[in-house]
Coordinates of C-alpha atoms in Angstrom, one line a residue:
M1 CA 17.6 -45.2 122.4
T2 CA 15.1 -43.7 124.9
H3 CA 12.9 -46.2 126.8
A4 CA 9.3 -45.2 127.5
M5 CA 8.6 -47.1 130.7
L6 CA 5.5 -48.4 132.3
K7 CA 4.8 -48.8 136.0
G8 CA 6.8 -51.8 137.4
S9 CA 9.1 -52.1 134.4
N10 CA 12.9 -51.9 134.6
V11 CA 15.8 -51.0 132.4
P12 CA 19.6 -51.6 132.7
L13 CA 21.9 -48.6 133.2
E14 CA 25.3 -48.4 131.7
A15 CA 26.0 -44.9 132.9
G16 CA 28.5 -44.3 135.7
T17 CA 26.6 -41.2 136.8
V18 CA 22.9 -41.0 136.4
R19 CA 21.0 -37.7 136.3
A20 CA 17.4 -38.1 137.3
V21 CA 15.3 -35.1 136.2
L22 CA 11.8 -34.6 137.7
R23 CA 9.7 -32.4 135.4
W24 CA 6.2 -31.0 135.6
S25 CA 4.0 -28.3 134.1
A26 CA 3.7 -25.0 136.0
G27 CA 0.3 -23.4 136.1
P28 CA -2.2 -21.5 138.3
G29 CA -2.9 -23.3 141.5
A30 CA -0.1 -25.9 140.9
P31 CA 2.1 -26.6 144.0
D32 CA 5.8 -26.5 144.0
V33 CA 7.5 -29.9 143.6
D34 CA 10.7 -31.1 145.1
A35 CA 13.0 -34.0 144.2
S36 CA 14.6 -36.1 147.0
A37 CA 16.6 -39.4 147.3
L38 CA 16.9 -42.0 150.0
L39 CA 19.9 -44.4 150.1
L40 CA 18.8 -47.8 151.5
G41 CA 20.9 -50.6 152.8
T42 CA 20.4 -54.3 152.2
D43 CA 17.6 -54.4 154.8
G44 CA 15.6 -51.8 152.8
R45 CA 16.0 -49.0 155.3
V46 CA 18.4 -46.0 155.7
R47 CA 21.6 -46.5 157.7
S48 CA 21.2 -43.1 159.3
D49 CA 19.3 -39.8 158.8
A50 CA 22.3 -38.7 156.6
D51 CA 21.0 -41.1 153.9
F52 CA 18.2 -38.8 153.1
V53 CA 19.0 -36.1 150.5
F54 CA 16.4 -33.4 150.2
Y55 CA 16.0 -29.6 150.1
N56 CA 17.4 -29.0 153.6
Q57 CA 20.2 -31.6 153.2
P58 CA 21.1 -31.4 149.5
R59 CA 24.2 -33.5 149.5
H60 CA 25.0 -37.0 150.9
P61 CA 28.2 -37.1 153.1
S62 CA 29.8 -39.5 150.6
G63 CA 29.4 -37.0 147.9
K64 CA 27.9 -39.6 145.5
V65 CA 24.3 -38.4 145.6
W66 CA 23.3 -34.7 145.5
R67 CA 20.7 -32.3 144.3
L68 CA 21.4 -30.0 141.3
G69 CA 18.5 -27.6 141.9
K70 CA 15.5 -26.3 140.0
K71 CA 15.3 -24.9 136.5
R72 CA 12.7 -23.6 134.1
V73 CA 12.7 -25.2 130.7
T74 CA 10.4 -25.1 127.7
E75 CA 8.3 -28.0 128.9
G76 CA 7.8 -26.6 132.4
L77 CA 9.8 -26.8 135.7
T78 CA 12.5 -29.3 136.8
D79 CA 14.3 -30.5 139.9
T80 CA 17.2 -32.8 139.6
V81 CA 19.0 -35.5 141.7
Q82 CA 22.3 -36.9 140.4
T83 CA 23.9 -40.2 141.5
N84 CA 27.3 -41.5 140.9
V85 CA 26.2 -45.1 140.9
S86 CA 29.7 -46.4 140.3
G87 CA 30.9 -44.8 143.5
V88 CA 28.0 -45.5 145.9
E89 CA 29.1 -47.4 149.0
A90 CA 28.9 -51.2 148.8
D91 CA 26.3 -51.5 151.6
V92 CA 23.8 -49.4 149.7
G93 CA 21.5 -51.5 147.5
R94 CA 18.9 -49.0 146.4
V95 CA 18.5 -45.3 145.8
L96 CA 14.8 -44.2 145.9
L97 CA 14.0 -41.2 143.7
V98 CA 11.1 -39.2 145.3
A99 CA 8.8 -36.3 144.5
S100 CA 6.9 -34.3 147.1
A101 CA 4.4 -31.5 146.6
D102 CA 4.4 -28.4 148.8
G103 CA 1.2 -28.6 150.9
M104 CA -1.1 -29.9 148.0
P105 CA -2.0 -33.3 146.5
F106 CA -0.5 -34.5 143.2
S107 CA -3.9 -34.2 141.6
R108 CA -3.0 -30.5 141.2
V109 CA 0.3 -31.4 139.4
D110 CA 0.1 -31.9 135.6
D111 CA 2.5 -33.8 133.3
L112 CA 4.7 -35.2 136.1
R113 CA 7.6 -37.2 134.5
I114 CA 11.0 -38.5 135.5
L115 CA 13.7 -38.6 132.9
L116 CA 17.1 -40.4 133.3
Y117 CA 20.2 -39.2 131.6
D118 CA 23.8 -40.3 131.4
A119 CA 25.5 -37.3 133.1
D120 CA 28.8 -38.0 131.4
V121 CA 27.2 -37.4 127.9
P122 CA 26.5 -33.6 127.5
D123 CA 23.2 -32.8 125.7
G124 CA 22.5 -36.5 125.2
D125 CA 19.0 -38.0 124.8
P126 CA 17.3 -39.4 127.9
L127 CA 18.1 -43.1 128.6
A128 CA 14.5 -43.6 129.8
Y129 CA 11.4 -41.7 131.0
F130 CA 8.4 -42.6 133.1
D131 CA 5.1 -40.6 133.3
I132 CA 3.9 -40.7 136.9
V133 CA 0.2 -40.8 137.5
P134 CA -1.1 -40.8 141.1
E135 CA -3.5 -43.6 141.9
T136 CA -5.9 -41.6 144.2
G137 CA -4.9 -38.0 143.5
E138 CA -4.6 -37.4 147.3
E139 CA -0.9 -38.3 147.4
T140 CA 1.5 -35.6 148.6
A141 CA 4.7 -37.6 148.1
M142 CA 5.5 -40.1 145.4
I143 CA 8.3 -42.7 144.9
C144 CA 8.9 -42.1 141.2
G145 CA 11.4 -45.0 140.8
E146 CA 14.5 -46.6 142.2
L147 CA 18.1 -47.2 141.2
Y148 CA 19.1 -50.7 142.4
R149 CA 22.0 -53.1 142.2
R150 CA 21.8 -56.2 140.1
G151 CA 25.1 -58.0 140.6
A152 CA 27.9 -55.6 139.5
S153 CA 25.5 -53.4 137.5
W154 CA 22.7 -51.0 138.2
K155 CA 19.1 -50.8 136.9
F156 CA 16.2 -48.4 137.1
R157 CA 12.6 -49.5 138.1
A158 CA 9.6 -47.3 137.5
L159 CA 7.4 -47.4 140.6
G160 CA 4.9 -44.5 141.0
E161 CA 3.9 -45.4 144.6
G162 CA 2.2 -42.6 146.6
Y163 CA 1.9 -41.4 150.2
A164 CA -0.9 -39.2 151.5
N165 CA 1.0 -38.1 154.6
G166 CA 3.8 -36.3 152.7
L167 CA 7.5 -36.5 152.7
E168 CA 7.6 -37.0 156.5
G169 CA 5.4 -40.1 156.2
L170 CA 7.4 -41.6 153.4
A171 CA 10.8 -40.9 155.1
S172 CA 9.7 -42.4 158.4
D173 CA 8.6 -45.6 156.6
F174 CA 12.2 -46.2 155.6
G175 CA 13.8 -45.5 159.0
I176 CA 14.2 -41.7 159.1
S177 CA 13.7 -40.3 162.6
V178 CA 11.3 -37.5 161.9
E179 CA 11.8 -34.4 164.1
D180 CA 9.0 -34.0 166.7
P181 CA 6.9 -30.8 166.0
P182 CA 7.4 -28.0 168.5
G183 CA 5.2 -28.4 171.6
G184 CA 4.2 -31.9 170.5
D185 CA 3.5 -34.7 172.9
A186 CA 6.4 -37.1 172.9
E187 CA 4.3 -39.9 174.3
S188 CA 1.6 -39.6 171.5
S189 CA 4.2 -40.0 168.8
G190 CA 5.9 -43.0 170.4
P191 CA 9.4 -43.3 171.8
R192 CA 12.2 -43.1 169.2
E193 CA 15.0 -44.0 171.7
Q194 CA 15.4 -46.3 174.7
Q195 CA 14.3 -44.9 178.0
G196 CA 17.0 -42.7 179.6
A197 CA 18.8 -42.0 176.3
P198 CA 18.6 -38.5 174.8
A199 CA 16.5 -38.4 171.6
E200 CA 18.3 -37.0 168.6
A201 CA 16.5 -34.4 166.4
G202 CA 15.6 -35.8 163.0
P203 CA 15.7 -33.9 159.7
D204 CA 14.0 -30.5 159.5
F205 CA 11.2 -30.6 157.0
S206 CA 10.4 -26.9 157.3
R207 CA 11.1 -25.1 154.0
P208 CA 13.9 -22.5 154.2
L209 CA 12.6 -18.9 154.7
P210 CA 14.1 -15.8 153.2
A211 CA 16.1 -13.6 155.6
E212 CA 14.2 -10.7 157.0
E213 CA 15.1 -7.1 156.0
P214 CA 17.2 -5.5 158.8
T215 CA 15.2 -2.8 160.6
A216 CA 16.7 0.7 160.5
P217 CA 17.6 2.0 163.9
A218 CA 15.5 4.7 165.3
M219 CA 17.0 8.2 165.0
P220 CA 17.8 9.7 168.4
V221 CA 15.6 12.6 169.5
P222 CA 17.7 15.6 170.5
P223 CA 17.0 17.1 173.9
T224 CA 14.9 20.2 174.1
T225 CA 17.2 23.2 174.5
P226 CA 16.1 26.7 175.7
G227 CA 16.1 29.3 172.9
Y228 CA 17.8 32.6 173.2
G229 CA 18.7 32.3 176.8
Y230 CA 15.1 31.7 178.0
P231 CA 14.4 28.6 180.2
P232 CA 12.3 25.9 178.6
A233 CA 8.6 26.2 179.3
A234 CA 6.7 23.4 181.1
P235 CA 5.0 21.0 178.8
A236 CA 1.5 22.2 178.1
T237 CA -1.5 19.9 178.4
P238 CA -3.2 19.7 175.0
V239 CA -6.9 20.7 175.0
A240 CA -9.1 19.6 172.1
P241 CA -10.6 22.6 170.3
G242 CA -14.3 23.1 170.3
G243 CA -16.4 22.8 167.2
Y244 CA -16.1 20.3 164.3
G245 CA -17.3 17.4 166.4
Y246 CA -14.9 18.0 169.3
P247 CA -16.5 18.3 172.8
Q248 CA -16.4 21.7 174.5
P249 CA -14.1 22.0 177.6
A250 CA -15.7 21.3 180.9
A251 CA -15.1 24.8 182.2
A252 CA -14.0 27.8 180.1
Q253 CA -11.2 29.8 181.7
R254 CA -12.2 33.3 182.3
V255 CA -9.7 35.9 181.3
P256 CA -9.4 38.9 183.7
A257 CA -10.6 42.2 182.2
H258 CA -7.4 43.9 183.2
A259 CA -5.2 41.4 181.3
S260 CA -3.3 43.2 178.7
A261 CA -2.3 42.0 175.2
Y262 CA 0.9 40.2 174.3
G263 CA 0.9 38.3 177.6
Y264 CA 2.4 40.9 179.9
P265 CA 0.6 41.1 183.3
Q266 CA -0.8 44.4 184.7
P267 CA 0.2 45.7 188.1
V268 CA -1.4 44.0 191.1
G269 CA -3.1 47.0 192.6
E270 CA -5.0 49.9 191.0
Q271 CA -2.6 52.9 190.6
E272 CA -3.2 56.4 189.5
F273 CA -1.4 57.2 186.3
R274 CA 0.8 60.3 186.5
M275 CA 3.2 61.8 184.0
P276 CA 6.8 61.7 185.1
P277 CA 8.3 65.1 186.1
M278 CA 9.7 67.0 183.1
G279 CA 13.3 67.8 183.0
P280 CA 14.8 71.2 182.3
Q281 CA 14.9 70.3 178.6
F282 CA 11.1 70.5 178.5
L283 CA 10.7 73.8 180.3
S284 CA 9.7 76.8 178.2
R285 CA 12.0 79.8 178.2

């Protein structure tokens, strides 16, 4: 039997492994949504940053809580977190199931719902579901619900609590050391460690980027070689041709009248042209 839950209600869980499926409708202008989980100790806070399972840390070190990734289904898009509640460490009392929107408020997300399944029953009906409605519409992160211990068993409570400062604000409220932004002022954000102790970097909330295409190496330019035994000519200075909007050169180079065609120079001085002496083969007999 599937339980349709209201905010604040709870339902007992008999499953050893619970699959929590976050589902929403895709559409124009809708942000991407991510599912996350926080493992809380008896004091209501994480024991370390490793207790935060999200897109850049998809599996808990214990191996009992992990993300399964996103899928497209008939009803829309899904992102899933699975928890082996029967194997969670004894000092973990609650597992928060969280949704976060990528840079946009949840007022832009339609039909947001969390569904709980018994992961050991293939193709089984949901154990329960809860339709999540933001209170103000400005929330960018939502606690959808929580898995919590009650004696030797586990239950699920529907919450629907929102945060306007995103996944970072939600995580820091439960003891996650949020990584300082590059170039940020450490004093303005408050000390995270005692004076003199090195501060550890918190989780990286930046979304993973695709690898860039490798740039093809430039082809080497072969050296200029003289052709047919002639030495290479000195590089000529280009001159913009006149006409068609180009300015005329400052001074036109005058070509000497005695310059011959084909680029061969004439003798330096004026010389009288004479026929060479004829040999005996040209003499008349």
